[in-house]
Every structure is written in structure tokens, then in C-alpha cells.
Coordinates of C-alpha atoms in Angstrom, one line a residue:
Chain U
M1 CA -25.5 14.8 11.0
Q2 CA -26.5 15.2 7.4
L3 CA -28.5 12.4 6.0
T4 CA -27.1 10.7 3.0
R5 CA -28.8 8.7 0.3
R6 CA -28.5 5.0 0.7
R7 CA -28.2 2.4 -2.1
D8 CA -31.6 0.8 -2.1
A9 CA -34.2 -0.4 -4.6
A10 CA -35.3 3.1 -5.5
S11 CA -31.8 4.1 -6.1
D12 CA -31.2 1.0 -8.3
E13 CA -34.4 1.9 -10.2
A14 CA -33.2 5.4 -10.8
F15 CA -29.8 4.1 -12.0
T16 CA -31.4 1.7 -14.3
E17 CA -33.5 4.4 -15.8
F18 CA -30.5 6.7 -16.3
A19 CA -28.4 3.9 -17.8
A20 CA -31.1 3.0 -20.3
S21 CA -31.7 6.5 -21.3
S22 CA -28.0 7.6 -21.6
Q23 CA -26.3 4.5 -23.0
A24 CA -27.0 5.3 -26.7
R25 CA -25.4 8.7 -26.4
L26 CA -22.5 7.4 -24.4
R27 CA -22.0 4.6 -27.0
R28 CA -21.8 7.1 -29.8
T29 CA -19.1 9.0 -27.9
A30 CA -17.2 5.8 -27.1
Y31 CA -17.5 4.8 -30.8
L32 CA -15.8 8.0 -31.9
L33 CA -13.1 7.4 -29.3
C34 CA -12.3 3.8 -30.2
G35 CA -13.7 3.4 -33.8
D36 CA -15.5 0.1 -33.1
W37 CA -19.1 -0.3 -32.0
D38 CA -18.5 -3.5 -30.0
R39 CA -15.6 -2.1 -28.1
A40 CA -17.6 1.1 -27.6
A41 CA -20.3 -1.0 -25.9
D42 CA -17.6 -2.5 -23.6
H43 CA -16.4 0.9 -22.7
V44 CA -19.9 2.1 -21.9
Q45 CA -20.6 -1.0 -19.9
E46 CA -17.5 -0.4 -17.8
G47 CA -18.2 3.3 -17.5
L48 CA -21.7 2.6 -16.2
V49 CA -20.5 0.0 -13.7
R50 CA -18.1 2.7 -12.4
L51 CA -21.0 5.1 -12.3
Y52 CA -23.1 2.6 -10.3
V53 CA -20.4 2.5 -7.6
R54 CA -20.7 6.2 -7.1
W55 CA -24.3 6.6 -7.9
P56 CA -25.8 7.7 -4.5
R57 CA -23.3 10.5 -4.2
L58 CA -23.7 11.6 -7.8
V59 CA -27.5 11.7 -7.6
R60 CA -27.2 14.0 -4.6
D61 CA -24.9 16.3 -6.6
G62 CA -26.8 16.1 -9.9
S63 CA -23.7 15.1 -11.7
E64 CA -24.7 11.8 -13.2
L65 CA -24.1 12.5 -16.8
A66 CA -20.9 14.3 -16.3
Y67 CA -19.5 11.4 -14.3
A68 CA -20.9 8.9 -16.8
R69 CA -19.1 10.6 -19.6
K70 CA -15.9 10.8 -17.6
A71 CA -16.1 7.2 -16.6
V72 CA -16.6 6.1 -20.2
V73 CA -13.6 8.1 -21.4
S74 CA -11.5 6.7 -18.5
A75 CA -12.6 3.2 -19.5
F76 CA -11.5 3.9 -23.0
L77 CA -8.1 5.3 -21.9
D78 CA -7.6 2.4 -19.5
A79 CA -8.3 -0.1 -22.3
S80 CA -6.0 1.8 -24.7
R81 CA -3.2 1.5 -22.2
R82 CA -3.8 -2.2 -22.0
R83 CA -3.6 -2.6 -25.7
S84 CA -0.3 -2.9 -27.5
S85 CA 1.3 0.5 -27.9
T86 CA 1.6 -0.2 -31.6
E87 CA -1.9 -1.3 -32.1
V88 CA -4.3 1.4 -33.4
P89 CA -8.0 0.7 -33.7
R90 CA -8.8 0.9 -37.3
E91 CA -11.7 -1.4 -37.7
D92 CA -14.2 -0.4 -40.4
D93 CA -17.5 1.1 -39.6
P94 CA -19.9 -1.9 -40.1
T95 CA -22.6 0.5 -41.2
V96 CA -20.3 1.7 -44.0
G97 CA -19.7 -0.1 -47.3
S98 CA -16.3 -0.5 -48.8
G99 CA -15.0 -0.2 -52.3
E100 CA -14.3 2.6 -54.7
D101 CA -17.8 3.5 -55.5
V102 CA -19.1 4.4 -52.0
A103 CA -20.8 7.7 -51.5
A104 CA -18.7 10.7 -50.8
A105 CA -20.3 11.2 -47.4
V106 CA -19.6 7.7 -46.4
T107 CA -16.0 8.1 -47.5
D108 CA -15.7 11.2 -45.4
R109 CA -16.9 9.4 -42.3
A110 CA -14.5 6.6 -42.9
A111 CA -11.7 9.1 -43.5
L112 CA -12.6 10.8 -40.2
L113 CA -12.5 7.6 -38.3
S114 CA -9.2 6.8 -39.8
A115 CA -7.8 10.2 -39.0
L116 CA -9.1 10.0 -35.4
A117 CA -7.5 6.6 -35.0
D118 CA -4.2 8.1 -35.9
L119 CA -4.4 10.6 -33.0
P120 CA -3.0 9.9 -29.6
E121 CA -5.9 8.8 -27.3
R122 CA -6.0 11.9 -25.3
Q123 CA -6.0 14.2 -28.3
R124 CA -8.8 12.1 -29.7
A125 CA -10.7 12.4 -26.5
C126 CA -10.3 16.2 -26.6
V127 CA -11.7 16.3 -30.1
V128 CA -14.7 14.1 -29.3
L129 CA -15.5 15.8 -26.1
R130 CA -15.1 19.3 -27.4
Y131 CA -16.8 18.9 -30.8
F132 CA -19.1 16.0 -30.4
E133 CA -20.2 16.3 -26.8
D134 CA -19.9 20.1 -27.2
L135 CA -18.2 20.5 -23.8
D136 CA -16.3 23.6 -23.1
V137 CA -12.6 23.6 -22.1
R138 CA -13.3 23.4 -18.4
A139 CA -15.7 20.5 -18.7
T140 CA -13.4 18.7 -21.0
A141 CA -10.5 19.1 -18.6
A142 CA -12.7 17.8 -15.8
A143 CA -13.7 14.8 -17.9
L144 CA -10.1 14.0 -18.7
G145 CA -8.7 14.8 -15.3
C146 CA -6.2 17.3 -16.7
T147 CA -5.7 21.1 -16.8
E148 CA -7.5 23.4 -19.1
G149 CA -4.2 24.3 -20.7
T150 CA -3.6 20.7 -21.5
V151 CA -7.0 20.5 -23.2
K152 CA -6.2 23.6 -25.3
S153 CA -2.8 22.4 -26.4
Q154 CA -4.0 18.8 -27.1
T155 CA -7.0 20.0 -29.0
S156 CA -4.9 22.4 -31.0
R157 CA -2.5 19.6 -32.0
A158 CA -5.4 17.3 -32.7
L159 CA -7.1 19.8 -35.0
S160 CA -3.9 20.5 -36.8
S161 CA -3.3 16.8 -37.4
L162 CA -6.8 16.1 -38.5
R163 CA -6.8 19.0 -40.9
S164 CA -3.5 17.9 -42.4
T165 CA -4.6 14.3 -42.7
L166 CA -8.0 14.9 -44.1
E167 CA -7.0 17.6 -46.5
T168 CA -4.1 15.5 -47.8
E169 CA -5.7 12.1 -48.1
R170 CA -9.3 12.8 -48.6
S171 CA -9.4 16.4 -50.0
L172 CA -11.7 17.5 -47.3
T173 CA -11.6 21.2 -46.6
W174 CA -12.8 22.1 -43.2
Chain H
M1 CA -14.2 25.1 -39.7
V2 CA -15.0 23.3 -36.5
N3 CA -18.6 23.4 -37.4
E4 CA -17.9 21.0 -40.3
L5 CA -16.0 18.8 -37.9
R6 CA -19.0 18.8 -35.5
E7 CA -21.3 17.8 -38.3
L8 CA -18.9 15.1 -39.5
L9 CA -18.6 13.6 -36.1
R10 CA -22.3 13.5 -35.6
E11 CA -22.8 11.9 -39.0
T12 CA -20.1 9.3 -38.3
A13 CA -21.7 8.2 -35.0
A14 CA -25.3 8.6 -36.2
H15 CA -26.0 5.0 -37.2
P16 CA -25.1 2.5 -34.5
P17 CA -25.8 -1.1 -35.1
E18 CA -28.4 -2.8 -33.0
G19 CA -27.4 -4.1 -29.6
G20 CA -25.4 -2.1 -27.2
V21 CA -25.3 -2.4 -23.5
E22 CA -27.4 -4.6 -21.4
V23 CA -28.5 -2.6 -18.4
A24 CA -29.1 -5.7 -16.4
E25 CA -25.5 -6.7 -16.9
V26 CA -24.4 -3.3 -15.8
L27 CA -26.5 -3.5 -12.7
A28 CA -25.1 -6.9 -11.8
G29 CA -21.6 -5.8 -12.5
G30 CA -22.1 -2.6 -10.4
R31 CA -23.5 -4.5 -7.5
A32 CA -20.6 -7.0 -7.6
R33 CA -18.1 -4.1 -7.6
V34 CA -19.7 -2.4 -4.7
R35 CA -19.5 -5.7 -2.8
R36 CA -15.9 -6.0 -3.6
R37 CA -15.1 -2.5 -2.5
S38 CA -17.0 -3.0 0.7
A39 CA -15.1 -6.1 1.4
T40 CA -11.8 -4.3 0.7
V41 CA -12.5 -1.9 3.5
A42 CA -11.6 -4.7 5.9
G43 CA -9.2 -6.3 3.6
A44 CA -5.5 -6.3 2.9
G45 CA -4.9 -2.7 4.0
A46 CA -6.2 -3.5 7.5
A47 CA -4.2 -6.7 7.9
A48 CA -2.1 -5.5 10.8
A49 CA -4.7 -3.7 12.8
V50 CA -3.7 -2.5 16.2
A51 CA -5.8 -4.8 18.3
G52 CA -4.5 -7.8 16.5
V53 CA -7.9 -8.5 15.0
V54 CA -8.8 -8.0 11.4
A55 CA -11.1 -10.4 9.8
V56 CA -12.0 -11.2 6.3
T57 CA -14.5 -13.9 5.6
A58 CA -15.3 -13.8 1.9
L59 CA -15.8 -15.7 -1.2
V60 CA -12.3 -16.0 -2.6
A61 CA -11.8 -15.6 -6.3
G62 CA -8.1 -15.6 -6.2
P63 CA -5.6 -12.7 -6.1
G64 CA -6.7 -9.6 -7.9
D65 CA -5.1 -8.6 -11.1
G66 CA -4.6 -5.1 -9.9
D67 CA -5.5 -4.0 -13.4
A68 CA -2.5 -4.8 -15.5
A69 CA -3.3 -1.7 -17.5
R70 CA -1.5 0.4 -14.9
V71 CA 1.6 -1.8 -15.1
A72 CA 3.5 0.6 -17.2
G73 CA 7.2 1.2 -16.8
D74 CA 9.7 1.9 -19.5
P75 CA 11.3 -1.0 -21.4
G76 CA 14.5 -0.5 -19.6
S77 CA 13.0 -0.5 -16.2
D78 CA 14.0 -3.1 -13.6
N79 CA 11.2 -5.3 -12.5
R80 CA 13.3 -7.8 -10.5
P81 CA 12.9 -8.3 -6.8
V82 CA 15.5 -6.8 -4.5
G83 CA 17.1 -9.0 -1.9
P84 CA 16.6 -12.7 -1.2
V85 CA 13.8 -14.4 -3.2
L86 CA 11.8 -17.5 -2.2
T87 CA 9.3 -19.4 -4.2
L88 CA 6.6 -21.8 -2.9
A89 CA 8.9 -24.7 -4.0
D90 CA 11.3 -23.5 -1.2
A91 CA 8.7 -24.1 1.5
R92 CA 8.8 -27.1 3.8
P93 CA 5.8 -28.5 5.6
A94 CA 5.1 -27.2 9.1
T95 CA 4.5 -29.9 11.7
P96 CA 1.8 -29.4 14.2
G97 CA 3.4 -29.2 17.6
D98 CA 6.8 -28.4 16.3
Q99 CA 6.2 -25.2 14.4
L100 CA 2.5 -24.7 14.7
R101 CA -0.1 -24.9 17.5
E102 CA -3.7 -25.0 16.5
V103 CA -5.8 -23.1 19.0
A104 CA -9.2 -23.7 17.4
A105 CA -10.9 -25.0 14.3
L106 CA -14.4 -24.5 13.0
A107 CA -15.9 -26.3 9.9
N108 CA -18.6 -25.1 7.6
D109 CA -19.5 -28.1 5.4
D110 CA -21.6 -26.4 2.8
L111 CA -21.2 -22.7 2.3
D112 CA -22.7 -23.0 -1.2
R113 CA -26.0 -23.7 0.5
A114 CA -26.0 -21.2 3.3
N115 CA -23.8 -18.8 5.1
G116 CA -22.0 -20.2 8.1
T117 CA -20.3 -19.5 11.4
Y118 CA -16.9 -17.9 11.4
L119 CA -14.1 -17.1 13.8
V120 CA -13.5 -13.5 12.8
G121 CA -10.9 -12.3 15.2
A122 CA -9.4 -12.5 18.7
T123 CA -9.3 -10.2 21.7
P124 CA -6.0 -9.4 23.5
D125 CA -7.3 -11.4 26.5
G126 CA -7.4 -14.6 24.6
L127 CA -11.0 -14.9 23.4
L128 CA -12.1 -15.7 19.9
V129 CA -14.9 -13.6 18.3
E130 CA -17.4 -15.9 16.5
R131 CA -20.0 -14.6 14.1
E132 CA -22.9 -16.7 13.0
G133 CA -24.3 -15.3 9.8
P134 CA -25.3 -12.9 8.4
R135 CA -28.6 -14.7 7.6
G136 CA -32.2 -14.1 6.8
L137 CA -34.1 -11.1 5.6
A138 CA -32.6 -8.9 8.2
N139 CA -29.1 -10.0 7.2
D140 CA -28.1 -10.1 10.8
S141 CA -25.5 -12.0 12.8
L142 CA -25.1 -13.5 16.3
V143 CA -21.8 -12.7 17.9
T144 CA -20.3 -14.9 20.6
L145 CA -17.0 -14.7 22.5
V146 CA -15.4 -18.1 22.8
D147 CA -12.6 -19.1 25.1
P148 CA -10.6 -21.7 23.2
A149 CA -8.8 -22.8 26.4
T150 CA -12.0 -23.8 28.3
G151 CA -14.6 -24.0 25.5
G152 CA -16.7 -21.4 27.3
R153 CA -19.1 -19.5 25.2
D154 CA -20.5 -16.0 25.9
V155 CA -23.3 -15.2 23.5
L156 CA -23.4 -11.4 23.5
P157 CA -26.6 -9.9 24.7
G158 CA -28.9 -7.9 22.5
G159 CA -29.7 -10.6 20.0
R160 CA -28.7 -10.6 16.4
Q161 CA -26.9 -7.5 15.1
Q162 CA -26.6 -6.0 11.7
V163 CA -22.8 -6.1 11.5
E164 CA -20.3 -6.7 8.8
D165 CA -16.5 -7.2 9.2
L166 CA -14.8 -7.0 12.6
L167 CA -12.6 -4.0 12.5
A168 CA -11.0 -4.2 15.9
A169 CA -11.3 -6.0 19.2
D170 CA -9.6 -5.0 22.4
E171 CA -10.2 -5.2 26.1
D172 CA -12.8 -2.5 26.0
R173 CA -14.8 -3.1 22.8
L174 CA -15.5 -4.9 19.6
V175 CA -15.9 -2.7 16.6
F176 CA -17.7 -4.0 13.5
R177 CA -18.4 -2.2 10.3
G178 CA -22.1 -1.4 10.1
Q179 CA -24.2 -2.7 7.3
R180 CA -25.5 -0.7 4.4
A181 CA -23.1 2.0 4.9
Q182 CA -22.6 3.3 1.4
G183 CA -21.6 6.4 -0.4
D184 CA -20.3 9.1 1.9
E185 CA -21.7 7.6 5.1
L186 CA -19.9 5.1 7.2
A187 CA -21.3 3.4 10.3
A188 CA -19.7 1.2 12.9
V189 CA -21.5 -1.0 15.4
V190 CA -19.6 -1.1 18.7
Y191 CA -20.0 -3.6 21.5
D192 CA -18.9 -2.2 24.9
R193 CA -17.5 -5.2 26.8
A194 CA -17.8 -3.6 30.2
D195 CA -21.4 -2.4 29.8
R196 CA -22.3 -5.4 27.6
S197 CA -24.2 -3.1 25.3
W198 CA -24.3 -2.3 21.6
S199 CA -24.2 1.2 20.0
T200 CA -24.0 2.5 16.5
V201 CA -21.9 5.5 15.5
R202 CA -22.3 7.1 12.0
W203 CA -20.1 9.5 10.3
D204 CA -20.9 11.7 7.3
L205 CA -17.8 12.1 5.2
P206 CA -16.9 14.5 2.4
A207 CA -16.6 11.7 -0.1
E208 CA -17.0 8.0 -0.4
V209 CA -15.0 5.8 1.9
A210 CA -13.0 3.9 -0.6
Y211 CA -10.5 1.6 1.1
A212 CA -9.2 0.1 4.2
A213 CA -9.8 0.7 7.9
D214 CA -7.6 0.5 10.9
V215 CA -8.6 1.3 14.5
H216 CA -6.0 2.9 16.8
D217 CA -6.4 4.9 20.0
G218 CA -10.1 5.0 19.8
R219 CA -10.3 6.2 16.2
L220 CA -11.2 4.5 13.0
H221 CA -8.8 5.4 10.2
V222 CA -10.2 5.2 6.7
G223 CA -9.2 6.0 3.1
V224 CA -11.6 8.5 1.5
D225 CA -11.9 8.8 -2.2
T226 CA -9.8 11.7 -3.5
G227 CA -12.0 12.0 -6.6
G228 CA -9.8 10.0 -8.9
E229 CA -10.1 6.3 -9.5
I230 CA -8.7 4.0 -6.9
Q231 CA -5.0 4.7 -6.6
R232 CA -4.9 7.2 -3.8
F233 CA -7.0 8.2 -0.8
D234 CA -7.2 10.9 1.7
L235 CA -6.5 9.5 5.2
W236 CA -9.2 10.5 7.7
S237 CA -9.8 9.4 11.3
L238 CA -13.1 9.1 13.0
S239 CA -13.9 9.0 16.7
L240 CA -15.6 5.7 17.8
T241 CA -17.7 7.6 20.3
D242 CA -18.6 10.8 18.5
G243 CA -20.1 10.8 15.0
D244 CA -19.3 14.5 14.6
D245 CA -15.6 14.0 15.3
V246 CA -14.1 13.4 11.9
R247 CA -10.6 14.5 11.1
D248 CA -8.7 14.9 7.9
E249 CA -5.2 13.6 8.8
G250 CA -3.8 15.6 5.9
E251 CA -2.1 12.7 4.1
V252 CA -2.7 11.2 0.7
V253 CA -2.1 7.4 1.0
G254 CA -2.3 4.2 -1.1
D255 CA -2.4 1.2 1.2
F256 CA -1.9 2.0 4.9
T257 CA -1.7 0.6 8.4
V258 CA -2.2 2.5 11.6
G259 CA -1.1 0.9 14.9
P260 CA 1.0 1.2 18.0
E261 CA 4.1 1.1 15.8
G262 CA 2.8 4.3 14.2
T263 CA 1.4 4.9 10.7
A264 CA 2.8 3.6 7.4
W265 CA 1.5 4.0 3.9
T266 CA 2.4 3.4 0.3
G267 CA 2.3 6.1 -2.3
T268 CA -0.3 4.4 -4.5
H269 CA -2.7 1.5 -4.6
N270 CA -3.3 -0.7 -7.6
E271 CA -0.5 0.8 -9.7
P272 CA 3.3 0.8 -9.5
N273 CA 4.6 2.2 -6.2
D274 CA 7.9 3.9 -5.4
S275 CA 7.2 5.3 -2.1
L276 CA 6.7 4.0 1.5
T277 CA 6.2 6.5 4.3
V278 CA 6.6 5.5 7.9
V279 CA 5.7 7.8 10.8
D280 CA 6.8 6.6 14.2
P281 CA 4.7 7.2 17.4
D282 CA 7.0 10.0 18.4
G283 CA 6.4 11.7 15.0
D284 CA 9.7 10.8 13.4
R285 CA 8.9 10.5 9.7
R286 CA 10.7 9.0 6.8
T287 CA 9.9 8.3 3.2
F288 CA 11.8 5.9 1.0
D289 CA 11.6 3.9 -2.2
P290 CA 10.8 0.2 -1.2
R291 CA 12.3 -0.8 -4.5
S292 CA 9.3 -2.8 -5.6
G293 CA 9.5 -3.8 -9.2
D294 CA 8.9 -1.0 -11.6
R295 CA 6.0 -2.8 -13.2
C296 CA 4.5 -4.2 -9.9
N297 CA 1.0 -3.0 -9.0
Q298 CA 0.8 -2.3 -5.2
L299 CA -2.2 -4.3 -3.9
G300 CA -2.0 -4.7 -0.1
M301 CA 0.0 -4.1 3.0
A302 CA 0.5 -5.4 6.5
R303 CA 2.9 -4.3 9.2
V304 CA 4.0 -5.8 12.5
G305 CA 6.8 -4.4 14.6
E306 CA 9.6 -3.2 12.4
V307 CA 8.5 -5.2 9.4
V308 CA 6.4 -4.2 6.5
A309 CA 4.9 -6.6 4.0
L310 CA 3.6 -5.5 0.6
S311 CA 1.5 -7.6 -1.8
Q312 CA 2.1 -7.0 -5.5
Y313 CA 1.1 -8.2 -9.0
C314 CA 4.0 -7.8 -11.3
G315 CA 2.6 -9.0 -14.6
R316 CA 2.3 -12.2 -16.5
T317 CA 4.4 -14.4 -18.7
G318 CA 2.1 -16.5 -20.7
D319 CA -0.3 -18.1 -18.3
V320 CA 2.1 -17.6 -15.3
R321 CA 1.5 -14.7 -13.0
D322 CA 4.3 -12.9 -11.3
D323 CA 2.8 -12.3 -7.8
R324 CA 5.0 -11.2 -5.0
V325 CA 4.9 -10.6 -1.3
Q326 CA 7.8 -8.2 -0.5
V327 CA 9.0 -8.1 3.1
L328 CA 11.2 -5.3 4.2
T329 CA 12.1 -3.4 7.4
D330 CA 10.4 0.0 8.1
T331 CA 13.7 1.6 7.2
G332 CA 13.8 0.1 3.8
E333 CA 16.1 -2.9 4.2
P334 CA 15.0 -5.9 2.1
V335 CA 14.1 -9.0 4.1
V336 CA 12.7 -11.3 1.5
T337 CA 10.5 -11.5 -1.6
I338 CA 8.2 -14.4 -2.0
Q339 CA 7.5 -14.7 -5.7
D340 CA 5.2 -17.2 -7.4
D341 CA 2.1 -17.7 -9.4
G342 CA -1.2 -16.9 -7.7
I343 CA 0.0 -15.8 -4.2
E344 CA -1.1 -12.8 -2.1
L345 CA -0.4 -11.4 1.3
A346 CA -2.9 -12.7 4.0
G347 CA -1.5 -10.9 7.0
A348 CA 1.4 -10.6 9.4
S349 CA 1.9 -11.7 13.0
D350 CA 4.6 -11.2 15.6
D351 CA 6.4 -14.2 14.1
G352 CA 6.1 -13.8 10.4
V353 CA 4.1 -13.1 7.3
L354 CA 1.1 -15.1 6.1
V355 CA 0.7 -15.9 2.4
T356 CA -2.1 -17.5 0.6
A357 CA -1.5 -19.4 -2.6
Y358 CA -4.6 -20.1 -4.7
G359 CA -5.2 -23.3 -6.7
P360 CA -5.6 -25.4 -8.6
G361 CA -2.4 -27.3 -8.0
E362 CA -0.5 -29.0 -5.3
R363 CA 1.1 -25.9 -4.1
A364 CA -2.2 -24.1 -3.3
G365 CA -2.5 -23.5 0.4
T366 CA -1.4 -21.2 3.2
Y367 CA 2.3 -20.4 3.8
F368 CA 4.1 -18.7 6.6
Y369 CA 7.4 -16.9 6.3
E370 CA 9.1 -17.2 9.7
L371 CA 11.1 -14.0 10.4
D372 CA 13.5 -15.6 12.9
S373 CA 14.6 -18.5 10.7
A374 CA 14.0 -16.8 7.3
R375 CA 12.2 -20.0 6.3
L376 CA 9.0 -20.5 4.3
W377 CA 6.6 -23.0 5.7
R378 CA 3.5 -24.6 4.3
I379 CA 0.9 -24.7 7.1
G380 CA -2.3 -25.7 5.2
G381 CA -3.6 -27.1 2.0
D382 CA -6.0 -25.8 -0.7
V383 CA -8.0 -22.9 0.7
G384 CA -10.8 -23.6 -1.8
R385 CA -13.3 -21.0 -2.8
F386 CA -14.1 -19.9 0.7
G387 CA -11.2 -18.3 2.4
S388 CA -11.5 -16.8 5.9
G389 CA -8.3 -15.4 7.3
W390 CA -7.0 -12.8 9.6
S391 CA -3.9 -12.2 11.5
G392 CA -3.0 -10.4 14.6
Q393 CA -0.3 -9.5 17.0
R394 CA -1.9 -10.7 20.2
P395 CA -2.5 -13.0 21.9
G396 CA 0.3 -15.2 21.1
A397 CA 0.4 -13.9 17.5
W398 CA -2.7 -15.9 16.6
F399 CA -3.6 -16.1 13.0
S400 CA -6.2 -17.8 10.9
W401 CA -6.2 -19.8 7.7
S402 CA -8.7 -22.1 5.9
T403 CA -8.7 -25.4 4.1
A404 CA -11.3 -26.6 1.7
V405 CA -13.7 -29.4 2.7
N406 CA -16.6 -31.3 1.1
G407 CA -15.2 -31.0 -2.4
G408 CA -14.7 -27.3 -2.0
R409 CA -18.3 -26.6 -1.1
G410 CA -17.2 -25.7 2.5
A411 CA -14.1 -24.8 4.5
T412 CA -12.5 -25.4 7.8
Q413 CA -11.2 -22.4 9.5
H414 CA -8.2 -22.8 11.7
V415 CA -6.7 -20.5 14.3
G416 CA -3.2 -21.1 15.5
D417 CA 0.0 -19.6 16.6
W418 CA 3.6 -20.1 15.7
V419 CA 5.7 -22.0 18.2
G420 CA 8.7 -22.3 16.0

């Protein structure tokens, strides 16, 4: 029979190394999904725990990062379902000042976060995975557990909404 | 256009505050979850195993939430139980001798300090399977067959074995889950009662074994991860004598039982369920809606004879949980729903359904729903933190429950049968 990798000290060490090296990137992705750094850390933690459960198999397949990304997105979507359907994450970026005299770039970032927060979660995830993680449609569909057609349609709707919101409210033209 | 969006996304996420994720916490959380999943392999889904022996001896943390996130349902949905409903307040105390006969008892005074000795199941010929451990660096256990009628003890030859939960016990063999079987590999340690010898069989599966195990007709049935999260599994069966004999049964299941009554499974696990499929031994198959509440997460299952019991978490009102044990026939007729705060299905025997109620509170303990009288009985007090329970169909419908001792640091395990 084929030998399979066991969960042992070496495996845990490899996982620890992967978690340490990937968490910053995953946290940024999670932040764009939820708009809050603390919650982003929670989603990454949950995603990495899910990753740990499947780690021996993933290492064999070489699919650690893809699964980690998928697990973080799933953790975000699960948490979103738990939250009130009327509650939309809109917390301010703590690295951004407030007030009328903030720099335009900072305002753009705040506007983007706000516009992202207005999107349904799956549309938001499509945008983040496609244009922040630079995943293609197939990889995005795999991460979200949906069809490529769904990714295309959700992304299209999301871009349309973002364009409308940002152009209207913030005079951004992209 | 999207290039500007890419740039804006990167700028927005470019300056995280200090802190983030503690990898040590992730590691601890991951290990804990692996342990829970491993325990689940011999847990609720296996509660009605064919040989009448399914054991769970574990640190009890109370009934699982079943992730309330998946409790969806539209606002107009009906979450009410169907058929008669009982609560723990309806229970009357069972009297030893009148309703209940204790066959054996075994106390572990201080499980906080060290692992103990447990009665993990029974054979059809009336012997109890006792496991001491696992202990020590090798994490191994000593297995003994005990005759409760005479007190005779047969320490199995071969010394200590690296075994986990007892999956099945019949006239021919004892089947334990092997230790350190993780990922896509599963191992069983089998004791041949005629040869008085141990052997190990390993199977390499296409994906991780995720949930539940039942033994029937010389094959171990397991749920294999379908690649999603933890709501559905592919049902596979594995030969107990040939590690290369693995078979995809071609069914996607939630919770399941496999036994002489046939096979039964729910449509989902850990989310609302509207499907129960029953396949009789002659192949007759039927699927129906068990009419569980629309917002009840399906968590566990047991079956005995023509009765199916489902364990569910149906939400929370304030601090009060809506936990249910729904009992119905295998054709979909409602029998009863036991509904209360902090209860879960512990098993089923020929005579009824075993329910554990977790504390604190006076109502914490073990309860038995007697099918013949349609009454709910309280058979034991607070189970404490260390629960060790199993149920079976033979001999005499023995089942096991625990009561806390030594201020909750230990537990006494009881084995008894229902005399009604």
C-alpha cells in the first residue's frame, strides 16, 4: 500500500514554518474581506486551524497555500453568516486618520473599504481573490467552492457596483 | 481599469497594525481539533454499531454547538418539533431493580491526574471489554475481557497494544481503531478471539477519513471527506482482513449507521437536514424528510430495530439552548422529541434511547426514553467532565453511563440493562 505522511513533530514544524511565513499575506486578504484587522486575524487563525487538520495530505499534494487561502475565505464567509444579516462591517482602518483634511490617497483607501463593505460577501471575495490575490477565474472558483460562471457573474456585478459607488461618492475614476 | 483597483487594494492592505496571529495558538487549536475529529470517528454516528459495542471514553465538554452559523432557514420556516415532545422535567427517577439492573460499575477517582481504566464495550456472549490506558510514552493500553457474572478476568495475550476506540466486538473478534492513523490512512487493530492473536490492518484511502465508523459483515464503514467542510461524506467500506480491499459504496452521507437492520443516513451533518435514507437488508430503499426543525443542525444518529434517533442543535434563546433528540421510525413516523437545554443523544439499545444532559444544574445526568412505555426516566446523576458511554443491542441491551465522583475529578462508569 502507498505510504502516507503521518502527523509528527517534523510535520508540525513544517506547518509552523508555513503558518509563520504565510500569515501576514493571509491577514491582508482577510482584512480586505472583512474591513477590520482584528477580525482579519481571527479569520486567519481559524483558517490556519482548518489547514492544520488537513496538513499531512496538503503537503503531499503541494497545495498548502491554496487551501490556506480557501480556508480563510471560508472562515470569513462562515463568520459573515453568523453575523446579523443587517450588520455590515464598516470599521475604520486604524492606520487611517479621519477628518476632512486627510490625504487623497488615504481617502481613496477608506472609500474602497467602504465600497467593499457594501458588496455581498461572495462578490467581495471574488474581487479580493481576483484582483488582490491575482487568482484566475478557475482558482477563484476553487477557493470559493463555486463554478467559474458564478465567479464571472459575481465579479462583474461587484465591479459594476464598485465603479458606481466610487465614482459617485469619491470621484474616483478607475 | 482593474489595474487601478489592484493598486488600490494593495495600498489599502499595505499597512497592517502590529500583532496578528499567534502561531502557537493555531498549533494548539489545530491539535485540539484533530483530537476532536478523531474522537468523532467512534462517536455519535457509530452509536448503534452492529455488534452492540461502540465505546466513547472522552473528556466531555458538553454538547457541540454544531456551528450555529449553518442554522439558516427563512423567517417563516417551522422550527417546531413534530409529534409528542418531552422535556427533562417530564422524567421520573428509575429505580434499580424495578426499571434498571446494574451489571457492572468501575470507578476512576482522579482522571485529572492520570488516565484510568474503562469498560469500553460488550461482546454478544456477555463479556465486558475493559481497557486500561492508554498510558506512558508508548501510549498503549491493556485489554481484558471481564465476565460480570463471575468476575472472571481474561487479560488478552500480547501485552499492551496501541489501540484507540473499540469499533466492534463480536464472537470472533474485537476491532479497535489504530493509533496515529491520520490523514488519508486508517488503521484498525484486530484481536482474533479464537486464535488469541492481534493483527493490524491499514487502508490507504483517497481522502481523509472524516467521520464515524460502523462495522458490519466483516467490513468497517467510514465517512471519507468529500472535499468540502464537514457536512457530507463519501461512504466507503473496508475489509477487516485485507488492507487492499476498499470499496466506495457510492453514497454521500451525513451521519450514518450500518448494521443488521441495513444502512441509514442523514443528508447532512452539522447543518439543517431534510433527508433520511433507509436501505433495508433486502435492498429496499426509501428516502423521506424526517421533519426535523428547519433550523436544527443535525449532529448525531443512532438506530436500533425500526427506530432512528437523531441528535440536533436547534438554536438558542438567550442563554437557553434548544437541543433535541428526535426519535422516529425508519418509515418516518414521529415517536417523540426530547427537547431541553444541553442534551444530546448518547446511544440506543433494544429498549430505548439514551440521552445525556450536561450540567450544571439538578437536571444534569443520564436519561433513558423507554420505547414500550413512552416514558422518560432519569437513570443517573451529573456525568461531570468525564463521560464514558456506549450502548448496544446485545447482550440484554446493555448500555453504559457515567456519574461524577471526587468533586468531578473522576467518574464512575456503570453498565446496565433495562428491565422495565
